[in-house]
Coordinates of C-alpha atoms in Angstrom, one line a residue:
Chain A
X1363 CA 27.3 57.9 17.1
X1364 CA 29.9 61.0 18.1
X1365 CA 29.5 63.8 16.5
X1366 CA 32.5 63.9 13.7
X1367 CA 35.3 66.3 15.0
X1368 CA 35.8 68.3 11.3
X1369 CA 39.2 69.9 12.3
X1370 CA 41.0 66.6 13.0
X1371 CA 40.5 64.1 9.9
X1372 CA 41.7 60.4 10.3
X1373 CA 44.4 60.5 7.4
X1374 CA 44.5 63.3 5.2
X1375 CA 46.8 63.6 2.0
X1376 CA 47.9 67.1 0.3
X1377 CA 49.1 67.0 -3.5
X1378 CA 50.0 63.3 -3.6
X1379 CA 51.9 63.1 -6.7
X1380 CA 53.5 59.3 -8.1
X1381 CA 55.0 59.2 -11.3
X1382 CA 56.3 55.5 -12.9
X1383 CA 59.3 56.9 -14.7
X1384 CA 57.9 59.5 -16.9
X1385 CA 54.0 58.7 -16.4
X1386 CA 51.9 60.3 -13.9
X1387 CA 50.0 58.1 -12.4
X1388 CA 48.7 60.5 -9.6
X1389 CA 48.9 64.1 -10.7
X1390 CA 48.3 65.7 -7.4
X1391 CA 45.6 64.3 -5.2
X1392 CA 44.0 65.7 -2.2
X1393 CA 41.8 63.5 0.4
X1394 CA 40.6 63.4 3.9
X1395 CA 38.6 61.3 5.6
X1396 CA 37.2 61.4 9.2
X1397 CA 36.3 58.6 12.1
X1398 CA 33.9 55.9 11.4
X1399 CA 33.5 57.6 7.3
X1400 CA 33.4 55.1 4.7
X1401 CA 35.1 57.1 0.9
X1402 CA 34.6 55.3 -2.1
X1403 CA 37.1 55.9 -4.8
X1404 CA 35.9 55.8 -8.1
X1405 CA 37.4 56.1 -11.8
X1406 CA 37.9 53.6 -14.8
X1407 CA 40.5 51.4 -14.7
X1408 CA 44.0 53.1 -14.9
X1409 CA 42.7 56.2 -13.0
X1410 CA 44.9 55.3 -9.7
X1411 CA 42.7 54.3 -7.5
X1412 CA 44.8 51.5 -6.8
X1413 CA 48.1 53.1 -6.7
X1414 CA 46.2 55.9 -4.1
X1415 CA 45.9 53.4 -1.7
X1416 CA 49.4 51.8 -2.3
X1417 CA 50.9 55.1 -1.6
X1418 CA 49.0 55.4 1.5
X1419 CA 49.6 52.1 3.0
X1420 CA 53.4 53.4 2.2
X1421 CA 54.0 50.2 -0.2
X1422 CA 54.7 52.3 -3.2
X1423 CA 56.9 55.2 -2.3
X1424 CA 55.6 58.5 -3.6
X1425 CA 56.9 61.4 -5.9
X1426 CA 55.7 64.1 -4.2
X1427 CA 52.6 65.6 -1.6
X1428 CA 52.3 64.8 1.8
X1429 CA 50.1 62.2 4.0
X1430 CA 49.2 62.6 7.4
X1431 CA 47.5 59.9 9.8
X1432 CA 46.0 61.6 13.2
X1433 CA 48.0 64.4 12.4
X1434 CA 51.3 62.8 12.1
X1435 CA 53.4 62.9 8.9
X1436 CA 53.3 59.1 8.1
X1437 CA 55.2 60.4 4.2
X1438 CA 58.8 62.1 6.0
X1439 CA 61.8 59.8 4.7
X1440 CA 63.1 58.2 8.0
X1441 CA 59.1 57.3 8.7
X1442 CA 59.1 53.8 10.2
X1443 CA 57.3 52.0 7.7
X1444 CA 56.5 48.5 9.3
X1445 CA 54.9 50.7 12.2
X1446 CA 52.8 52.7 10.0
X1447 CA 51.2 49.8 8.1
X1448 CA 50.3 48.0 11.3
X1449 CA 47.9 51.1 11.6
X1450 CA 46.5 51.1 8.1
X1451 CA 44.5 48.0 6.5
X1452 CA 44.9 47.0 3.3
X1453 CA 42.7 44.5 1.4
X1454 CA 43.5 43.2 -2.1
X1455 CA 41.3 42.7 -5.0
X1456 CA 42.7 39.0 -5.2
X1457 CA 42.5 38.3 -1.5
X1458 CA 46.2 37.2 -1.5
X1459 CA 45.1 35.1 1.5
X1460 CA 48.4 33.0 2.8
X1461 CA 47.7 29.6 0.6
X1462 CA 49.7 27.5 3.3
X1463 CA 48.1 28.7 6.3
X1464 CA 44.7 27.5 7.5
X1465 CA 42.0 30.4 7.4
X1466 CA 42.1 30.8 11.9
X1467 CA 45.8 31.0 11.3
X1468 CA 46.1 33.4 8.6
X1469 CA 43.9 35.6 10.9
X1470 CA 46.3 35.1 14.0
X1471 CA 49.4 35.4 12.0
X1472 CA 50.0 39.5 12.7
X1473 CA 47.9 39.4 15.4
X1474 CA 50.7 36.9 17.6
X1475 CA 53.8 38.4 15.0
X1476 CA 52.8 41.8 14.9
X1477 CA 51.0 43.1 18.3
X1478 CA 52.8 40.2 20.3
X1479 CA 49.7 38.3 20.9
X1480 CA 49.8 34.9 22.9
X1481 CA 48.1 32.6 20.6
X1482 CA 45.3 31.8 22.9
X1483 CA 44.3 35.8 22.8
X1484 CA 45.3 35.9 19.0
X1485 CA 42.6 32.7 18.3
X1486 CA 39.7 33.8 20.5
X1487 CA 39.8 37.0 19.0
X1488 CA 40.0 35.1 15.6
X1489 CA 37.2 33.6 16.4
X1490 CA 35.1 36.2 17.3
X1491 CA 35.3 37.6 13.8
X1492 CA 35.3 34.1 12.6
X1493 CA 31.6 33.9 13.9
X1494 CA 30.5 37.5 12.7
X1495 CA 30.9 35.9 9.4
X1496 CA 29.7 33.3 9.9
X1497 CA 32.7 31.0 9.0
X1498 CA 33.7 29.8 12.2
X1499 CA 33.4 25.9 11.0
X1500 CA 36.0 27.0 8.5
X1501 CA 38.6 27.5 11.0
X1502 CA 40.7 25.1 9.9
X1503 CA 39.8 25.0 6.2
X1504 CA 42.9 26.1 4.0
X1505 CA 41.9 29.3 1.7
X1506 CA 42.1 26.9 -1.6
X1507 CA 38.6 25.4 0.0
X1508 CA 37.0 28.2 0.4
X1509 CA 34.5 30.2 -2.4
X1510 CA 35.9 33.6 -3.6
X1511 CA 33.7 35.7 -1.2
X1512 CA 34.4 33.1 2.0
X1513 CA 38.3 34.3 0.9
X1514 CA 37.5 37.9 0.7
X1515 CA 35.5 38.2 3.5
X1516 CA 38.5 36.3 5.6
X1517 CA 40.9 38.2 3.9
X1518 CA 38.8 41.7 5.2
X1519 CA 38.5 40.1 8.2
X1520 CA 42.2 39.6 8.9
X1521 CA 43.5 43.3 8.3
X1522 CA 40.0 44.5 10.8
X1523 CA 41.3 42.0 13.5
X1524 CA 44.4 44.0 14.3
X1525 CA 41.9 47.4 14.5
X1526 CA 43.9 49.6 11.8
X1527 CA 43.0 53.4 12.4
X1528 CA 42.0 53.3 8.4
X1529 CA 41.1 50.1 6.0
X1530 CA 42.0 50.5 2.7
X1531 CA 40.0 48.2 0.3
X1532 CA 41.1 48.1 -3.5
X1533 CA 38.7 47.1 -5.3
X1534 CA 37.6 44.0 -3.1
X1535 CA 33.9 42.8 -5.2
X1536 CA 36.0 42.8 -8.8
X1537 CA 37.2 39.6 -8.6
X1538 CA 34.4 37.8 -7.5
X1539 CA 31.2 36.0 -9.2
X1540 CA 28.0 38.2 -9.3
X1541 CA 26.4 36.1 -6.7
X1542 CA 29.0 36.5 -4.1
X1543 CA 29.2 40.2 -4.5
X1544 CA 27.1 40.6 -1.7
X1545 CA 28.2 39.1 1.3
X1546 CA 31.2 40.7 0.9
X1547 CA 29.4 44.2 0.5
X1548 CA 27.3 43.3 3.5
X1549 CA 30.4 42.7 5.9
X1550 CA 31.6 46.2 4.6
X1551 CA 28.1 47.5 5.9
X1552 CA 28.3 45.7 9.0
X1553 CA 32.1 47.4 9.7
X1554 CA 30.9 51.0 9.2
X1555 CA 28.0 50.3 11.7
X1556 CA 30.6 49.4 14.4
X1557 CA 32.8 52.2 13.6
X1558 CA 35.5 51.2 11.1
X1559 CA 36.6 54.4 9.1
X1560 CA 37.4 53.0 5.3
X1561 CA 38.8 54.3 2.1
X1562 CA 37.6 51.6 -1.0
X1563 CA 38.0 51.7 -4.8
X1564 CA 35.0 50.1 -6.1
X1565 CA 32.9 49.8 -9.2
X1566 CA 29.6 48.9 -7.2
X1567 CA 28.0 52.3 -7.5
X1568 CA 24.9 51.6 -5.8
X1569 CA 26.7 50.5 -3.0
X1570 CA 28.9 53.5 -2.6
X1571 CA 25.9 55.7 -2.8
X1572 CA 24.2 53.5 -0.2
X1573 CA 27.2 53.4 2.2
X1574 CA 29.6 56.1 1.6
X1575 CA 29.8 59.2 2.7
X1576 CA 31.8 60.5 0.7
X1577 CA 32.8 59.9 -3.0
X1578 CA 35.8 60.6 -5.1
X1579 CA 36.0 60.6 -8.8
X1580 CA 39.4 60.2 -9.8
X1581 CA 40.2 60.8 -13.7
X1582 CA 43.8 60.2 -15.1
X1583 CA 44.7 60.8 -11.6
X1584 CA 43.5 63.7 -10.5
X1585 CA 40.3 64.3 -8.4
X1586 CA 37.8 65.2 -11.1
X1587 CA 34.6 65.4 -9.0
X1588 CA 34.1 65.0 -5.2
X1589 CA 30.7 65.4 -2.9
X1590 CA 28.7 63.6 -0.2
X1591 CA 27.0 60.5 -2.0
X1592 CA 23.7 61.2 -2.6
X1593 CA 24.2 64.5 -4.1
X1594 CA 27.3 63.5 -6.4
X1595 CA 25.0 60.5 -8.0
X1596 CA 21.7 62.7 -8.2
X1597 CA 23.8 65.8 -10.0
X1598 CA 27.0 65.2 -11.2
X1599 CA 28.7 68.2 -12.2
X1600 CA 31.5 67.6 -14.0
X1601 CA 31.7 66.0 -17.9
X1602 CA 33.8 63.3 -16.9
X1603 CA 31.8 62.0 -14.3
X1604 CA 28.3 62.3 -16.2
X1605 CA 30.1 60.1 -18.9
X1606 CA 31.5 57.7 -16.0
X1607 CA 28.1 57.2 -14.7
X1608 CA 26.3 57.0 -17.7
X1609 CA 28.7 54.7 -19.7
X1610 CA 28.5 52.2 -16.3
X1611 CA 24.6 52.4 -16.2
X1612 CA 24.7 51.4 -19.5
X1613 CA 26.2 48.1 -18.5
Chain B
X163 CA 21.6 15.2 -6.9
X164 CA 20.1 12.7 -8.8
X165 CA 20.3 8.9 -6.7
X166 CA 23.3 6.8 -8.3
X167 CA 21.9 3.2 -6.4
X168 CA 19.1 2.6 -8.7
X169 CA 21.6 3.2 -11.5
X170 CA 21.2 0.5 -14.3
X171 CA 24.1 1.3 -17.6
X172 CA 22.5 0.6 -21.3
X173 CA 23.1 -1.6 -23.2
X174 CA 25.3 1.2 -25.1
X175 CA 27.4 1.4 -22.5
X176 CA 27.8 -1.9 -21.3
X177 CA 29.2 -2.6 -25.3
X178 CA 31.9 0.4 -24.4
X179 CA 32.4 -1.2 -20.8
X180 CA 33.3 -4.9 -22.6
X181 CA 35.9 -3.5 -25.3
X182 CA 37.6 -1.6 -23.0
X183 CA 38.1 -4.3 -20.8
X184 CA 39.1 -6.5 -24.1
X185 CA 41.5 -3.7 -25.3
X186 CA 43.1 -3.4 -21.5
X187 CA 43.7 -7.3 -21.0
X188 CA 45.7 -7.1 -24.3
X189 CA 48.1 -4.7 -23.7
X190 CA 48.6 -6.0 -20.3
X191 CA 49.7 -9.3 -22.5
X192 CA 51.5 -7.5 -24.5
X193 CA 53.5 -5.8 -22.2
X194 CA 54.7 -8.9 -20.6
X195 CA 55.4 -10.9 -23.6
X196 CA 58.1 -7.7 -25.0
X197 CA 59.1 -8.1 -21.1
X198 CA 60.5 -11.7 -21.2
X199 CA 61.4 -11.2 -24.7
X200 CA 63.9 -8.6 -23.8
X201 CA 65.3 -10.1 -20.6
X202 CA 65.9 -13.5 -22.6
X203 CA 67.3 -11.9 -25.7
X204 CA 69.6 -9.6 -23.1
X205 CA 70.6 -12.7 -21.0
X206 CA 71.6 -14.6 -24.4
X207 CA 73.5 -11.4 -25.7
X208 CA 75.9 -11.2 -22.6
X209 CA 76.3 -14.4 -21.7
X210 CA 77.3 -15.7 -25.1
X211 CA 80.0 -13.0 -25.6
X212 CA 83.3 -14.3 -25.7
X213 CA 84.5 -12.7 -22.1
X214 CA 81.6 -13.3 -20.6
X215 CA 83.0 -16.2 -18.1
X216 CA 86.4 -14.0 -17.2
X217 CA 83.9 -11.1 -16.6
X218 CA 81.3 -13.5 -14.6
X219 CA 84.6 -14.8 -12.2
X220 CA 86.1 -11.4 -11.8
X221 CA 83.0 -9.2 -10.9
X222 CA 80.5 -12.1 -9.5
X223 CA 82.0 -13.7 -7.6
X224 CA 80.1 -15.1 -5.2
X225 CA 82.9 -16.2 -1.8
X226 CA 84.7 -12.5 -2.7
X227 CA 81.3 -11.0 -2.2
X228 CA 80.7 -12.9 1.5
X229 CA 84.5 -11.7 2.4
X230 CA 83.6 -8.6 1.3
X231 CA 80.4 -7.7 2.3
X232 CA 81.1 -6.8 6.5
X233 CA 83.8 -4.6 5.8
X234 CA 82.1 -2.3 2.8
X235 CA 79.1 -2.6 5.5
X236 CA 81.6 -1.1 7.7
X237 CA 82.4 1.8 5.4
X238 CA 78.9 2.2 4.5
X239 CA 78.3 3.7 8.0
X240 CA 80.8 6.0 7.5
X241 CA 78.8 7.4 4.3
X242 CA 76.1 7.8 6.5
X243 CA 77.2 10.1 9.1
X244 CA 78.9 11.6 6.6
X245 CA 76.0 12.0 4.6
X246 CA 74.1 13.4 7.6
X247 CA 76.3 16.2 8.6
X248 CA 76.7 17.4 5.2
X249 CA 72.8 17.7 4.5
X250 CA 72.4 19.5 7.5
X251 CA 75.5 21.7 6.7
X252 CA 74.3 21.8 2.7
X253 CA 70.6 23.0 4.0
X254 CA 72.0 26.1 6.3
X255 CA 74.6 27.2 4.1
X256 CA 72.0 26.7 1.2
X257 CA 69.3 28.9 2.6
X258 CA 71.6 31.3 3.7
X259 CA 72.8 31.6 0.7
X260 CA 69.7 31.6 -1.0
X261 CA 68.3 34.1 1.3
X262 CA 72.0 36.8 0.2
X263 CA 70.9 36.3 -3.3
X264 CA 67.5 37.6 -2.7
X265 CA 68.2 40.9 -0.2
X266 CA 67.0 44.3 -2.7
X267 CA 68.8 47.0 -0.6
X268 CA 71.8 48.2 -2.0
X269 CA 73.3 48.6 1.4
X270 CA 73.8 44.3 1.0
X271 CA 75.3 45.0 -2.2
X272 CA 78.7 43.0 -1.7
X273 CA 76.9 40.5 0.3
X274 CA 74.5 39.7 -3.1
X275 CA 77.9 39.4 -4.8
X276 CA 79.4 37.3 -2.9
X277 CA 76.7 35.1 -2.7
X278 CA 76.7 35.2 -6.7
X279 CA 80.2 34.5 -6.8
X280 CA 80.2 32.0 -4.3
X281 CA 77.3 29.8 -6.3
X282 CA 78.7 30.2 -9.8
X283 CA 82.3 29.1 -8.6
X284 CA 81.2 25.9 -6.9
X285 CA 78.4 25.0 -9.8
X286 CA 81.0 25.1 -12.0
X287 CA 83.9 23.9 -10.0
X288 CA 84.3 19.7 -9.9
X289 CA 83.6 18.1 -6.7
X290 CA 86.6 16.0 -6.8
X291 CA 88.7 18.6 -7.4
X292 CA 86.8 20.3 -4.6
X293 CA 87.3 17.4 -2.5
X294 CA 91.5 17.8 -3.2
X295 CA 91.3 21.0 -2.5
X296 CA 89.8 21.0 1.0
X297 CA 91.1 17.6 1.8
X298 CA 94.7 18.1 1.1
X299 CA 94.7 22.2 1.3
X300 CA 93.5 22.8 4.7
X301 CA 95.7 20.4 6.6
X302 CA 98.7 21.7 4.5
X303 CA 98.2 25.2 6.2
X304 CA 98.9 23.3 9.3
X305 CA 96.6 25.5 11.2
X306 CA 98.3 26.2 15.2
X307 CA 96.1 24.7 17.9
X308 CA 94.4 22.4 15.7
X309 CA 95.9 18.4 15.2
X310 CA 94.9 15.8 12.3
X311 CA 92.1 16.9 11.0
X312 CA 90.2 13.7 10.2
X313 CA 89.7 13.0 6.2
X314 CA 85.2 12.0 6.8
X315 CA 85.6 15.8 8.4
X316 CA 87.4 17.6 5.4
X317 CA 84.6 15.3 3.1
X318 CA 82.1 16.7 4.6
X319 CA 83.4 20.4 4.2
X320 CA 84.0 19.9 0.7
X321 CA 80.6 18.4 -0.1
X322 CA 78.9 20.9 1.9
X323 CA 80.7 23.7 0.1
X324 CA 79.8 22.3 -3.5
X325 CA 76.6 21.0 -2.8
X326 CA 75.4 24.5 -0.8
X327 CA 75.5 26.3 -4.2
X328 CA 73.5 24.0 -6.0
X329 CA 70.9 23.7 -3.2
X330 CA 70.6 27.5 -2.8
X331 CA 69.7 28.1 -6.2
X332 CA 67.0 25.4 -5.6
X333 CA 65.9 27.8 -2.7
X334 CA 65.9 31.1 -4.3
X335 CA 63.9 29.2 -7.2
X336 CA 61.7 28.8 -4.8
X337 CA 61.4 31.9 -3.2
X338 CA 61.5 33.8 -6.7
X339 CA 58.5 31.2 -7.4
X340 CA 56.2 32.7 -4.5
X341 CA 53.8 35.3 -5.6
X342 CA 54.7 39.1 -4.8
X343 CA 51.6 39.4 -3.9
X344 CA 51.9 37.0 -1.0
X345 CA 55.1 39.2 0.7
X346 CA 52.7 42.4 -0.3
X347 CA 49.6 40.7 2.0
X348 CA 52.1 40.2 4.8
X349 CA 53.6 43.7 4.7
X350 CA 50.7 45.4 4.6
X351 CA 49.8 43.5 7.8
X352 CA 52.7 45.3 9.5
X353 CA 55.2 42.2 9.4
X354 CA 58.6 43.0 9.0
X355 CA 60.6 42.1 5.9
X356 CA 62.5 39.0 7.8
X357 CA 59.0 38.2 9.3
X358 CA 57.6 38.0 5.7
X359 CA 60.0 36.2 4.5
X360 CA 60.1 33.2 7.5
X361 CA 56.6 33.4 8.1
X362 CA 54.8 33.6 4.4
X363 CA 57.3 32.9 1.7
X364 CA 59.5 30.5 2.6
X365 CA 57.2 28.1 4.3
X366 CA 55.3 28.3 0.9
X367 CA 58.9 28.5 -1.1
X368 CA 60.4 25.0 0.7
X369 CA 56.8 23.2 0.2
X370 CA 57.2 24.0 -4.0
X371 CA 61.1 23.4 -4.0
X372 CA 60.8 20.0 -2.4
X373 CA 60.8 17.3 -5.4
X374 CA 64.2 19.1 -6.8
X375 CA 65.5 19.9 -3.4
X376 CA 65.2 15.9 -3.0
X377 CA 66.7 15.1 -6.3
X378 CA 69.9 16.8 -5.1
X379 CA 69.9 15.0 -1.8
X380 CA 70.0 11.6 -4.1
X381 CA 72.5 12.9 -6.0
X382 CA 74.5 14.0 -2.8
X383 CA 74.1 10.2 -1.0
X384 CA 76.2 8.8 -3.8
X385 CA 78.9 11.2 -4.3
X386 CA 79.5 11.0 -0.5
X387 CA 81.7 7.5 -2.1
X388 CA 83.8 10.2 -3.7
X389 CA 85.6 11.2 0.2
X390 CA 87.1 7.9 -0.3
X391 CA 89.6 9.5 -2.7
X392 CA 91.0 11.1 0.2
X393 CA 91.6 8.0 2.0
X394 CA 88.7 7.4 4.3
X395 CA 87.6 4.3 4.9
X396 CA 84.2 4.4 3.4
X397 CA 82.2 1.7 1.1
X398 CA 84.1 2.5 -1.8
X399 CA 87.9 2.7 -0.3
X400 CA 86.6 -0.6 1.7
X401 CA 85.9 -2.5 -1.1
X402 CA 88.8 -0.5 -3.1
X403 CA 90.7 -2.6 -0.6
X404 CA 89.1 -5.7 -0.9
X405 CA 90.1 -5.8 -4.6
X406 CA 93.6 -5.5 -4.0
X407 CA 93.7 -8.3 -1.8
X408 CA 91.4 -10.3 -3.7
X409 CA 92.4 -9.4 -7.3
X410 CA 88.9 -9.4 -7.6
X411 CA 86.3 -6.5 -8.7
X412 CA 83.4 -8.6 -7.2
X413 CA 83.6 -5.9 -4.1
X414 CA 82.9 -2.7 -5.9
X415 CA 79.9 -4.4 -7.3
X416 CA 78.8 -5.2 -4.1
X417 CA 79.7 -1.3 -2.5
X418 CA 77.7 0.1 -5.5
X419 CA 74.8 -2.5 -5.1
X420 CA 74.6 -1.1 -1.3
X421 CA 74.7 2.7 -2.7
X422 CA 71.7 1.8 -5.2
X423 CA 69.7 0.3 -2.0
X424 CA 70.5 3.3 0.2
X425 CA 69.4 5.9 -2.4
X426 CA 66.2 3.7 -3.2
X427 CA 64.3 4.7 -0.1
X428 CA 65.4 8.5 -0.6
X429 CA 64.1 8.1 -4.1
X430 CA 61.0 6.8 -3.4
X431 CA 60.3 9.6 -0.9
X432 CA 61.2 12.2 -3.4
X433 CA 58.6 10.5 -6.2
X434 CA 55.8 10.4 -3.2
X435 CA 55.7 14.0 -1.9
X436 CA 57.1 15.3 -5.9
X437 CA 53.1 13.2 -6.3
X438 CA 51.7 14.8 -3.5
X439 CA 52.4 18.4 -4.7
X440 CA 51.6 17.7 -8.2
X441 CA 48.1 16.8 -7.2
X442 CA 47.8 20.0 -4.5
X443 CA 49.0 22.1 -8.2
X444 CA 46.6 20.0 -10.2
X445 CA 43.5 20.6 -7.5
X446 CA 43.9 24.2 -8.8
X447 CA 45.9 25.4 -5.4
X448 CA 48.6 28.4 -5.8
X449 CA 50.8 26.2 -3.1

């Protein structure tokens, strides 16, 4: 692994503000992440995890702040948007896989429409990541065949294939039965060892403090607590966060 | 999995297998017996009417039908190219119409008007009146550089111009019916907002819209008749003519007979795919 350059982060965002009418959602946020980091976002529900990553993939315009990706102001008004989003993945919680499209062709989709693929390049490269997760026979399945983490993990697996500079998860375990939890965490594993650089909302805690390197609390939309993973689980610091943690051990 | 082969019912079951089959043998007999009931009782109401032999020589008449029958044939084609060109014209000016109504940026402002405008002036607007309109409007403007325009031509302008609005608001139905989320996945991918749209929604949208988008094609076969009121020689103005020389209304029975047969096989298609995408629905699918 390359030593992390600490003066050049991979997307950073300054006082990310986004109101809906008169609530704050985000009350001035401030993140960074580096090459090949995994950040996990975490909060309760309503924090704005969520809308965090919406505002950086640009699909929900914001009210204020700044967010730069490799140094370049993706958040300036005449920003193309189409051309920023091709560099930044984004992976729902409910998969939103394309239901008439086959599970090979949902993959190929921006990879012929969006880098101007030939559709023989577009399906070996497919492929390829068909086979890393082990759903190559699937090809040609339609998503409505397919379990919940088969979906997800395609779903991942189709914002990856076009190589975004920074994949954006949002909350991608929450909708899925306990059982399939964790092939879905172990692709996310398996992406950070090759590289990936990823910013995910989750709830799996142990899995954030296994993977990340980073965590973020967020708390009625502001950063409450941040710190490198193992230290922010072993001492929290802040109120909010001890009563985070503790009320979701509970569970 | 337990093995089914060595399977032997109870007796338990085998008393709920033979009243079933009991109860299911008697309403199949009893559904035939109200059948013939009601086909005699109709047959016996008609035919005893007083009219009923005036009725039987002026409207079944079997030699006017055999005169008949080759020429509203003849006009019958017309229908069908006529029909042909205006669902082609009545899908593009549909979608496009469909596709105005849904643009968000208030730069398309008019154009989202007039696409509003446009659909509740011809839903409203009667077809024949429509058809009068177009048919004896556009040649009055005698338009330089352009001869007779032919009447099937100025039919198939005025049933593609009504028949557009109702088929667009099938479309954006449809569209409206797709999932934000599914436009959401495909822009996040870095596809353009006309890509998303012809690559994820509508492909999804025309799939859903397909039973009611065929319902108005059945409904457009038959009022293709109505360009006869402009004076093209179609099935109904052929067998129009046929009355008149036959003083006999045995012809439009027979035009209308031929409409019912030509919409059967559209029909039919529209129940079997309307099936086939009630079970995708039913097989808990989001198509």
């Amino acid at each position: 692994m390359t030593e992390i350059d600490w003066n050049n982060p991979r997307l950073k965002v300054r006082g990310l503000r986004k109101n809906f009418d008169q609530k704050v959602v985000l009350g001035g946020v401030d993140l960074e992440i580096y090459p090949g980091q995994i950040v996990a976002l975490i909060g309760s529900s309503g924090s704005g995890k969520s809308t965090l990553l919406r505002c950086i993939n640009l699909i929900e315009g914001i009210s204020d702040g700044q967010i730069w990706l490799e140094g370049r102001d993706i958040s300036v008004a005449d920003i193309d948007q189409d051309e920023v989003r091709r560099e930044i993945g984004l992976v729902f919680q409910s998969y939103n896989l394309f239901a008439h499209l086959s599970i090979l062709d949902n993959i190929t989709l921006a990879l012929q429409h969006v880098q101007g693929k030939n559709q023989d390049e577009a399906e070996t490269i497919a492929m390829q990541w068909l086979e890393r997760i082990g759903l190559a026979d699937k090809a040609e399945s339609y998503p409505d065949k397919l379990s919940g983490g088969q979906q997800q993990r395609t779903a991942i697996v189709r914002a990856v294939a076009l190589n975004p500079k920074v994949l954006l998860l949002d909350e991608v375990t929450s909708a899925l039965d306990p059982e399939l939890v964790g092939e879905v965490l172990e692709l996310i594993r398996d992406l950070k060892a090759t590289g990936t650089t990823i910013i995910m909302a989750t709830h799996e805690l142990s899995f954030a403090r296994d993977v990340a390197d980073w965590v973020v609390f967020l708390d009625k939309g502001v950063v409450a607590e941040e710190g490198e993973a193992a230290e922010f689980f072993a001492n929290p610091k802040n109120e909010r966060t001890r009563e985070f943690l503790s009320r979701l051990k509970a569970l | 999995m337990t093995d089914n082969a060595n399977f032997e019912p109870s007796a338990a079951e085998l008393e709920r297998r033979r009243i079933r089959a009991k109860a299911h043998r008697k309403s199949i007999l009893i559904s035939l017996a109200s059948t013939v009931l009601f086909a005699v009782v109709a047959w016996f109401g008609l035919t005893s009417t007083p009219g009923w032999s005036r009725v039987q020589a002026s409207f079944f008449d079997w030699n006017t039908a055999v005169t008949a029958w080759p020429l509203v044939l003849d006009g019958l084609w017309l229908n069908l190219r006529v029909l042909v060109f205006a669902v082609i014209g009545v899908l593009f000016f549909g979608l496009i119409l469909a596709l105005l109504r849904t643009l968000k940026n208030p730069v398309f402002f008019p154009l989202r008007i007039f696409a509003r405008a446009y659909v509740d002036f011809f839903r409203g607007l009667p077809l024949i009146i429509v058809l009068y309109l177009v048919g004896f409007g556009i040649p009055g403007l005698r338009l330089p550089g352009i001869g007779r325009i032919p009447t099937e031509l100025l039919g198939v302008v005025a049933l593609i111009l009504t028949y557009s609005a109702y088929v667009a608001e099938v479309f954006r139905a449809g569209i409206e019916s797709i999932h934000p989320s599914q436009r959401l996945a495909a822009r996040s991918l870095g596809l353009s907002y006309s890509q998303s749209m012809r690559l994820v929604v509508l492909p999804q949208a025309v799939r859903r819209v397909a039973p009611p988008l065929m319902n108005d094609f059945v409904s457009l076969q038959k009022d293709v008749g109505l360009i006869s009121i402009l004076g093209a020689v179609d099935a109904v103005r052929a067998a129009q003519i046929q009355v008149a020389m036959s003083a006999n209304f045995t012809p439009y029975v027979v035009a209308g007979l031929l409409f019912v047969v030509l919409a059967i096989p559209t029909i039919r298609f529209a129940d079997r795919i309307t099936e086939k995408f009630a079970k995708r629905e039913q097989a808990g699918n989001a198509l």
